[in-house]
mmCIF file of C-alpha atoms in Angstrom:
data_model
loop_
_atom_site.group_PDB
_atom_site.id
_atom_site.type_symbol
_atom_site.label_atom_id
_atom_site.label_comp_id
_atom_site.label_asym_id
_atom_site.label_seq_id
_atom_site.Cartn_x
_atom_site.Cartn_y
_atom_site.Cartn_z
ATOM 1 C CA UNK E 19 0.000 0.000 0.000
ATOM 2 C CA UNK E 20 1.891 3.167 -1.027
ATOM 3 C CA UNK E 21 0.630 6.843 -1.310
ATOM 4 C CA UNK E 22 2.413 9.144 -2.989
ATOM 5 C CA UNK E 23 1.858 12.562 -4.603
ATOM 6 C CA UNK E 24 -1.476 13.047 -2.764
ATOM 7 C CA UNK E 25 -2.656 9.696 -4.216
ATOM 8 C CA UNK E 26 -3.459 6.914 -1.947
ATOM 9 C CA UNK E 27 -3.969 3.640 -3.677
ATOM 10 C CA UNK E 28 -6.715 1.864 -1.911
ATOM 11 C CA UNK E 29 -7.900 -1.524 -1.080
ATOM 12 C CA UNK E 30 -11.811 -2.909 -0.667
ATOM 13 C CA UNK E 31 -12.221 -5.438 1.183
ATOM 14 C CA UNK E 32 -15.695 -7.110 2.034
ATOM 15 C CA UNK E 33 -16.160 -9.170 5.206
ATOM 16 C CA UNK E 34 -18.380 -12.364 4.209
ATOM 17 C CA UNK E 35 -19.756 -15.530 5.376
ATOM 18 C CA UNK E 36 -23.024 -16.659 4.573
ATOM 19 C CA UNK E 37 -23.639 -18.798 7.518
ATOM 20 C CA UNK E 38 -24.372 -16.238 10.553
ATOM 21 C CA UNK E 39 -22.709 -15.746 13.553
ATOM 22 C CA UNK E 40 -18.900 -15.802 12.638
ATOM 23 C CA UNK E 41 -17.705 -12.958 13.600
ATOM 24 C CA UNK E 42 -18.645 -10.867 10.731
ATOM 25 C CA UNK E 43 -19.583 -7.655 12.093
ATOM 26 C CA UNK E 44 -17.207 -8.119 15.444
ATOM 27 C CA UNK E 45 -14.174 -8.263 12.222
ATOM 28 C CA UNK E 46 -15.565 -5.036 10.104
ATOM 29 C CA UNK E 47 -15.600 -3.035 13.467
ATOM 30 C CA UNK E 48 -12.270 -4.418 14.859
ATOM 31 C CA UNK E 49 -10.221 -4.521 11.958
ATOM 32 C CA UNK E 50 -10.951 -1.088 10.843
ATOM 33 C CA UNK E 51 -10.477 0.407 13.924
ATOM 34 C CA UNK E 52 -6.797 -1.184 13.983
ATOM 35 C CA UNK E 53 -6.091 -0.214 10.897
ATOM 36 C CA UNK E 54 -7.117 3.224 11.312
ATOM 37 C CA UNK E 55 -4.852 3.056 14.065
ATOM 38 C CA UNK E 56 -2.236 2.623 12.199
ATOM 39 C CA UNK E 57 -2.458 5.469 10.061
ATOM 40 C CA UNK E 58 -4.920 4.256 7.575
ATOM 41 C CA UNK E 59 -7.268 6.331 6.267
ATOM 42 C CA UNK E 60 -10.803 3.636 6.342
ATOM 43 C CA UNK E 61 -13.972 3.782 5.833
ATOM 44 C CA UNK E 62 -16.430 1.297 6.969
ATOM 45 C CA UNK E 63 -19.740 0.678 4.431
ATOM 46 C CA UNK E 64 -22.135 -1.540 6.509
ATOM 47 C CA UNK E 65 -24.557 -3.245 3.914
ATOM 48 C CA UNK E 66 -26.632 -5.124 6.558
ATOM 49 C CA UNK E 67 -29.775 -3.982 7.317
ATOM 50 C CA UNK E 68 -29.367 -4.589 11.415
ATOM 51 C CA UNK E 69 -26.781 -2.233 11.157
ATOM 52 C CA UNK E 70 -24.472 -3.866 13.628
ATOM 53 C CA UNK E 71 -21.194 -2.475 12.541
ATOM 54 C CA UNK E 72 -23.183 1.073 12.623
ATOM 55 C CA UNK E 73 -24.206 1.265 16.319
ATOM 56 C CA UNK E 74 -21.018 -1.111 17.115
ATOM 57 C CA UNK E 75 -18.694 1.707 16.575
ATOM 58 C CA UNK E 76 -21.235 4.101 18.431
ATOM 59 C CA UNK E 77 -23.431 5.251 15.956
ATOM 60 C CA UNK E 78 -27.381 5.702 16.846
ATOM 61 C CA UNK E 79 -28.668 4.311 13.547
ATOM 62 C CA UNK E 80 -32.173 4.680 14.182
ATOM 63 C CA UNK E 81 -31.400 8.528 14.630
ATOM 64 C CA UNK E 82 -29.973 8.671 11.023
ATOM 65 C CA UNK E 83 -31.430 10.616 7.914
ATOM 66 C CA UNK E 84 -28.600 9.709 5.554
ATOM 67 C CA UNK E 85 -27.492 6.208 5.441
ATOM 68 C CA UNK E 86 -26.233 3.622 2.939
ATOM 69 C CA UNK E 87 -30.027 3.654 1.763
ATOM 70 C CA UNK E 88 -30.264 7.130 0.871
ATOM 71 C CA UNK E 89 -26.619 6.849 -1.148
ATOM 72 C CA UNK E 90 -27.965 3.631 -2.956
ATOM 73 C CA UNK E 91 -31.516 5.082 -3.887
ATOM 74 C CA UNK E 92 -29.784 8.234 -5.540
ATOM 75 C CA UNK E 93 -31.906 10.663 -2.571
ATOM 76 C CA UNK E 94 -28.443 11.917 -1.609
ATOM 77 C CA UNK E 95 -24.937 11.964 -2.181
ATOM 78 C CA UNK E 96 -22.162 10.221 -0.513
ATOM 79 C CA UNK E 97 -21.044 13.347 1.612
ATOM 80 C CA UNK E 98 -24.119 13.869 2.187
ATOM 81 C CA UNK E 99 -24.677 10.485 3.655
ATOM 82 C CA UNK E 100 -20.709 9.386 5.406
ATOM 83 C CA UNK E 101 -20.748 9.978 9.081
ATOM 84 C CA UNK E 102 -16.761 11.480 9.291
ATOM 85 C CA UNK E 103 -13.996 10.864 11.963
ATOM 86 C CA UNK E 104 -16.404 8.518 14.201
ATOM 87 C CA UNK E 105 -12.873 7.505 15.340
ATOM 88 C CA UNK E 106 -9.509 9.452 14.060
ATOM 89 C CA UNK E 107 -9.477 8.053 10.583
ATOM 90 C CA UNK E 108 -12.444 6.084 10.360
ATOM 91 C CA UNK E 109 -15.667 7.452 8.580
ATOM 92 C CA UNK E 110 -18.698 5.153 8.539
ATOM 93 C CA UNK E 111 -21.499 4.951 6.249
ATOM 94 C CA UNK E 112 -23.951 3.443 8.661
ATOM 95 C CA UNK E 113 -27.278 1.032 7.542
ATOM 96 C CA UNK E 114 -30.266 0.933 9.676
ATOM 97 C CA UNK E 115 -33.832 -1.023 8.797
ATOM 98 C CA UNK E 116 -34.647 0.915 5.813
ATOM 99 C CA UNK E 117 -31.898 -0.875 4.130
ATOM 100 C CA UNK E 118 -34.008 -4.299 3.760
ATOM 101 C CA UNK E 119 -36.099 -2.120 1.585
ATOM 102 C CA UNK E 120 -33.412 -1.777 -1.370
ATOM 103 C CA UNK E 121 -34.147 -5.109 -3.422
ATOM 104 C CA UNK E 122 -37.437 -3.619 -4.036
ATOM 105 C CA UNK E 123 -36.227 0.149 -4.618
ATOM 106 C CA UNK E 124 -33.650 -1.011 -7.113
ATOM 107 C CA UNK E 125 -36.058 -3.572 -8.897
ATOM 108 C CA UNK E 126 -35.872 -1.367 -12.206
ATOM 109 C CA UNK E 127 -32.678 -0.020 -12.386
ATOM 110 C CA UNK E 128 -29.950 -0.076 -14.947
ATOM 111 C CA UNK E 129 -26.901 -1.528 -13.560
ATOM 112 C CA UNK E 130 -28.592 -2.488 -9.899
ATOM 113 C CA UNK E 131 -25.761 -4.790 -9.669
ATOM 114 C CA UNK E 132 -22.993 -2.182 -9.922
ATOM 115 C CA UNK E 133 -24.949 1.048 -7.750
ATOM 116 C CA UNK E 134 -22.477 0.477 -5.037
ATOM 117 C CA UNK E 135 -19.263 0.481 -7.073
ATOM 118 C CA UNK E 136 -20.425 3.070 -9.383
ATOM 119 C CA UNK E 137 -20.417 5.294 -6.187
ATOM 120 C CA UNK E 138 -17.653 4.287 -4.571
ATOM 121 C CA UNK E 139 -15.342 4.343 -7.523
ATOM 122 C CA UNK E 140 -15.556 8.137 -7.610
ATOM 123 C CA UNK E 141 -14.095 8.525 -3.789
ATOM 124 C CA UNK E 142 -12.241 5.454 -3.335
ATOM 125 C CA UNK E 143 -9.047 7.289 -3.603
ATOM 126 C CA UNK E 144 -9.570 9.092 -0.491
ATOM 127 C CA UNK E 145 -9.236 5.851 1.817
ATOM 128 C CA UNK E 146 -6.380 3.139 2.223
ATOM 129 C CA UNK E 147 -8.843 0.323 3.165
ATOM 130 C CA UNK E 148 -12.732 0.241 2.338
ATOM 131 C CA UNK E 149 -14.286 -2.389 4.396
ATOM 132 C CA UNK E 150 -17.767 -3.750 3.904
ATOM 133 C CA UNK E 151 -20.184 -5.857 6.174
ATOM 134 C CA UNK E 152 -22.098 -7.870 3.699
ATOM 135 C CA UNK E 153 -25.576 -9.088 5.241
ATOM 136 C CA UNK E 154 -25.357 -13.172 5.888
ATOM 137 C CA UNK E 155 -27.458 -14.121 2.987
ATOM 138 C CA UNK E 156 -26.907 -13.805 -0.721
ATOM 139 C CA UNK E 157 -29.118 -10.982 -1.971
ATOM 140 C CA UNK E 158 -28.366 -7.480 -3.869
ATOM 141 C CA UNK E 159 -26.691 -5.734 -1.082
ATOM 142 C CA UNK E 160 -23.769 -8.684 -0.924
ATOM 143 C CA UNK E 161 -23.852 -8.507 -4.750
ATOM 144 C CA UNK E 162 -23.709 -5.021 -4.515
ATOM 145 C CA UNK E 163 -20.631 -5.544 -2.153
ATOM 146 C CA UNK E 164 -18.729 -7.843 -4.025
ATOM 147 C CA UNK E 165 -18.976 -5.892 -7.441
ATOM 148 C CA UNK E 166 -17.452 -3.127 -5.565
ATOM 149 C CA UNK E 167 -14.934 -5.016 -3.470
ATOM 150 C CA UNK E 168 -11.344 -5.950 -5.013
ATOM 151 C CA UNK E 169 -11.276 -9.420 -2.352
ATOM 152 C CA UNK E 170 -13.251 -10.908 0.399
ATOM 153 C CA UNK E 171 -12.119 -12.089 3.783
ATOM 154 C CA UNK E 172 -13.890 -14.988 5.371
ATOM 155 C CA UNK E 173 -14.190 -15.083 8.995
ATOM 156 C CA UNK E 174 -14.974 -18.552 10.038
ATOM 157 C CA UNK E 175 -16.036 -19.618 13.639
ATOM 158 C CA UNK E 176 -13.510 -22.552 15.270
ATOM 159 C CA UNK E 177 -16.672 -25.166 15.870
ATOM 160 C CA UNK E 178 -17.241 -28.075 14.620
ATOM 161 C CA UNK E 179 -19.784 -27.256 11.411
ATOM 162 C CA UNK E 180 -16.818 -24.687 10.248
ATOM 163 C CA UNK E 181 -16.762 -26.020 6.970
ATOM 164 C CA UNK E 182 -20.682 -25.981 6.709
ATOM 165 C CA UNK E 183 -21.577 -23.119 3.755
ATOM 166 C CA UNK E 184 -18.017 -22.350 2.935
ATOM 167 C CA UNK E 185 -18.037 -24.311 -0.625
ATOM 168 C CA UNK E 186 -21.389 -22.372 -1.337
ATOM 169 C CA UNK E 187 -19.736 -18.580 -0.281
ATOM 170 C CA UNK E 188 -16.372 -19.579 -2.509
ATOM 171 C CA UNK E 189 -18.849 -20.893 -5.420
ATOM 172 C CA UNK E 190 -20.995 -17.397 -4.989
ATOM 173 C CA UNK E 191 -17.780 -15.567 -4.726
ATOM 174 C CA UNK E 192 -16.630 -17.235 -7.970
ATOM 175 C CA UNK E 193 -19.742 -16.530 -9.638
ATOM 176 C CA UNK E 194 -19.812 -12.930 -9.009
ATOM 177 C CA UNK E 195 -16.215 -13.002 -10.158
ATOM 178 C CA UNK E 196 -16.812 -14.875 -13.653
ATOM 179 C CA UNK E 197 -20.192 -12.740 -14.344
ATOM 180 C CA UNK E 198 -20.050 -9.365 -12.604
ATOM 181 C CA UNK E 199 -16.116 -8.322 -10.925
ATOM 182 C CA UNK E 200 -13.620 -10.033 -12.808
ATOM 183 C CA UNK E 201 -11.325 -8.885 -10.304
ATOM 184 C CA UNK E 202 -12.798 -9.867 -7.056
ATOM 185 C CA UNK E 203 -10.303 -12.382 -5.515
ATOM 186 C CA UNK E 204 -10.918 -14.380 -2.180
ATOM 187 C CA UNK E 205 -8.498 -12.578 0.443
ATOM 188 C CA UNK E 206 -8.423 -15.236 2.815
ATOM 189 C CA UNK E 207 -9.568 -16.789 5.561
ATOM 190 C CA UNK E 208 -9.040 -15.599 9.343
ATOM 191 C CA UNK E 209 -10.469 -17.646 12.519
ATOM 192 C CA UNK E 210 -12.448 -16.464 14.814
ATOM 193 C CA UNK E 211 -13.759 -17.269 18.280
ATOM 194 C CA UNK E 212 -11.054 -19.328 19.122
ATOM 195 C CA UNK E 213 -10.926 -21.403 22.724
ATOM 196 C CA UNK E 214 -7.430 -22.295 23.372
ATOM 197 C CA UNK E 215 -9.082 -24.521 26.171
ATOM 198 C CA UNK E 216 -10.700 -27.192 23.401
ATOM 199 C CA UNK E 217 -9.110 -29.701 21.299
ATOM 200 C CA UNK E 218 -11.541 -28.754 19.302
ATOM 201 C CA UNK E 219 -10.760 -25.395 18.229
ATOM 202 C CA UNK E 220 -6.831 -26.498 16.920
ATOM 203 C CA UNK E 221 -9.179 -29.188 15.403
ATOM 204 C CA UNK E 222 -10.884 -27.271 13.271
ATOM 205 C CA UNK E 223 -7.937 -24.832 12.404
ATOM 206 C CA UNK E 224 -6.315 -28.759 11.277
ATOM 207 C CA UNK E 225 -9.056 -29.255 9.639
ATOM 208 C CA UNK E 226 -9.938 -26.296 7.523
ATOM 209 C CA UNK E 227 -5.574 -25.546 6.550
ATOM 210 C CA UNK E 228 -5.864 -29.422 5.034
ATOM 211 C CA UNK E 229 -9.105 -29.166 3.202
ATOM 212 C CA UNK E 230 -9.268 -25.311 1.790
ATOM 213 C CA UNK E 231 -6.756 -24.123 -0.757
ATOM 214 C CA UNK E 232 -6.706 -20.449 0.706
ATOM 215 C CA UNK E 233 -4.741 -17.905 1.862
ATOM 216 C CA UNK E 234 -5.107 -18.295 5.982
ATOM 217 C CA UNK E 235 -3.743 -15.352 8.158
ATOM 218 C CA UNK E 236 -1.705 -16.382 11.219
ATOM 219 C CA UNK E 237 -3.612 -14.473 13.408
ATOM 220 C CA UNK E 238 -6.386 -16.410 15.093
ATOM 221 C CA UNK E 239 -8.836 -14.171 17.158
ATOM 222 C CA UNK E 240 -9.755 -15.590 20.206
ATOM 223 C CA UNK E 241 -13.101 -15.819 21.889
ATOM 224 C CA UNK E 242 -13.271 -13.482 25.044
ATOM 225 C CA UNK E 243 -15.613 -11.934 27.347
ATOM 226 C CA UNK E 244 -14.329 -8.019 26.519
ATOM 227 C CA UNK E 245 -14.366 -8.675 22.919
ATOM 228 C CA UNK E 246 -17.871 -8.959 23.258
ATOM 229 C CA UNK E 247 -18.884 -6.484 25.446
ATOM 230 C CA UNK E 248 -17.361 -4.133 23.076
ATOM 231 C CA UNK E 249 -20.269 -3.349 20.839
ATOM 232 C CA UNK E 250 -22.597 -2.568 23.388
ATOM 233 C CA UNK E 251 -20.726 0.160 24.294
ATOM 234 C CA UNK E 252 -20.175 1.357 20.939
ATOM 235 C CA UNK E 253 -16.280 1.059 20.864
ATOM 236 C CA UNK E 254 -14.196 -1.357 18.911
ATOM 237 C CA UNK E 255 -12.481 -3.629 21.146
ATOM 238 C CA UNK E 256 -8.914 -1.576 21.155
ATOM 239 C CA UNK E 257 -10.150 1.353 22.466
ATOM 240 C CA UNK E 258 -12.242 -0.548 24.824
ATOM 241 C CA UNK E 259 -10.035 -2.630 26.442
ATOM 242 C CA UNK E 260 -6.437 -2.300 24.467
ATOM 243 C CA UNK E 261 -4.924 -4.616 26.773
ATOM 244 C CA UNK E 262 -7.084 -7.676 26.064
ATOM 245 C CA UNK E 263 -6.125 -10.290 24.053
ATOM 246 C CA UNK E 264 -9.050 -9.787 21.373
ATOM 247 C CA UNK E 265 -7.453 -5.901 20.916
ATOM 248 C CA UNK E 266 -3.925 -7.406 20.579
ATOM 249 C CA UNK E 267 -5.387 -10.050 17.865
ATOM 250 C CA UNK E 268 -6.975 -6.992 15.585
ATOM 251 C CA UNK E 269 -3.887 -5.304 16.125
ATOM 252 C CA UNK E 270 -2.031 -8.088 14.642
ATOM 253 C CA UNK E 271 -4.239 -8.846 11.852
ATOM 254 C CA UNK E 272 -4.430 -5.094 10.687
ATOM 255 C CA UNK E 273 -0.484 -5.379 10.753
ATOM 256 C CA UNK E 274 -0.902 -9.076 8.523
ATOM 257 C CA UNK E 275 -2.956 -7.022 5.991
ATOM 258 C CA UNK E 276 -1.088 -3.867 5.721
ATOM 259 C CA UNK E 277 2.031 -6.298 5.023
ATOM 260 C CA UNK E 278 0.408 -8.157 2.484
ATOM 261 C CA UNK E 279 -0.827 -5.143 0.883
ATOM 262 C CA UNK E 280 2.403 -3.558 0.592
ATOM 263 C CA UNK E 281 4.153 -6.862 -1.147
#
């Protein structure tokens, strides 16, 4: 990742599972507030109509008139819609309910595949790192994600049905990338929710390294009590409890990424 001359090349990166419960959202928030840390420039796009990753970094969703929706339906403008500096470096553009309204919305547009990346083409260039949460299922919003993204990460849970839906995410991702983003590539996988107290965590990890031909960062994130207290109080985990081990493990994974990105 080098900027020069005022230019910063950037990076999109969509966070993606479509089995629930991962670690999705807890990544999005985490990761970008480590990397933003680190002198990135990052803005988080939440595509899921909870809005999670919205009120997980502190924002009151339900108090917001421009949103993701409002960007995507053409009412207003993405300045008009980013909420800026949430944290130093990190602007959000935060979903709330109105988002599950979009499939409908979009029904008879041109191009309702590409609304997102059509948008964030034109302002990409202000951020290192463009992370999106896609929602769990496979609808327009993840499409919408994944035309805009360059790769997808793939958090997957250390329990026992790991495995379970990961052949049907890498066949969607491939599928988006043969009909819609030729250039979407899978980033890789990172683990999540780890219990260094099972067998069966390290299990899994055997499991998954022997039977999926992907890029797998070193850094596991563990499962832990502050980590997820975190959200509730709308902080991301390092400025909530910096010392804990689930803070140390974004830290390290933002430092994984920023190396990679820079080979």
């Amino acid at each position: 990742m080098r900027s020069g001359m005022g230019i910063i090349m950037s990076e999109i990166m969509a966070i993606a599972n479509q089995k629930g419960g991962v670690g999705k959202t807890t990544t999005t928030i985490n990761l970008a507030a480590a990397l933003a840390e680190q002198n990135k420039r990052v803005l988080v796009i939440d595509m899921d109509p909870q809005g999670n990753s919205s009120s997980g970094l502190g924002i009151d969703k339900d108090e917001l008139d421009t949103t993701v929706y409002q960007l995507m339906i053409q009412e207003n403008d993405f300045d008009e819609c980013v909420q800026r500096d949430v944290f130093e470096n990190l602007d959000v553009l935060a979903a709330n309910v109105n988002l599950a309204g979009i499939e409908i919305e979009t029904m008879d547009m041109e191009d309702r595949n590409y609304i997102l990346s059509n948008i964030i083409s034109g302002i990409r260039k202000r951020y290192h790192y463009i992370i999106i949460d896609c929602p769990p299922s496979l609808n327009t919003l993840t499409i919408n994600a994944m035309t805009t993204a360059d790769s997808v990460l793939v958090p997957i849970q250390c329990e026992y049905y790991a495995l379970e839906g990961l052949s049907q995410l890498i066949y969607t991702i491939n599928l988006v990338k043969d009909r819609l983003n030729p250039k979407l590539e899978i980033n890789g996988v990172v683990f999540t929710m780890y219990d260094g107290r099972t067998n069966l965590s390290m299990q899994v990890i055997e499991n998954v390294r022997n039977n999926l031909n992907q890029r797998i960062y070193n850094t596991i994130i563990p499962r832990g009590v502050r980590l997820a207290e975190a959200p509730s109080h709308g902080l991301p985990i390092t400025q909530y409890d910096s010392r804990s081990t689930g803070a140390k493990a974004y830290v390290n994974l933002a430092k994984e990424i920023i190396e990679r990105s820079a080979g």
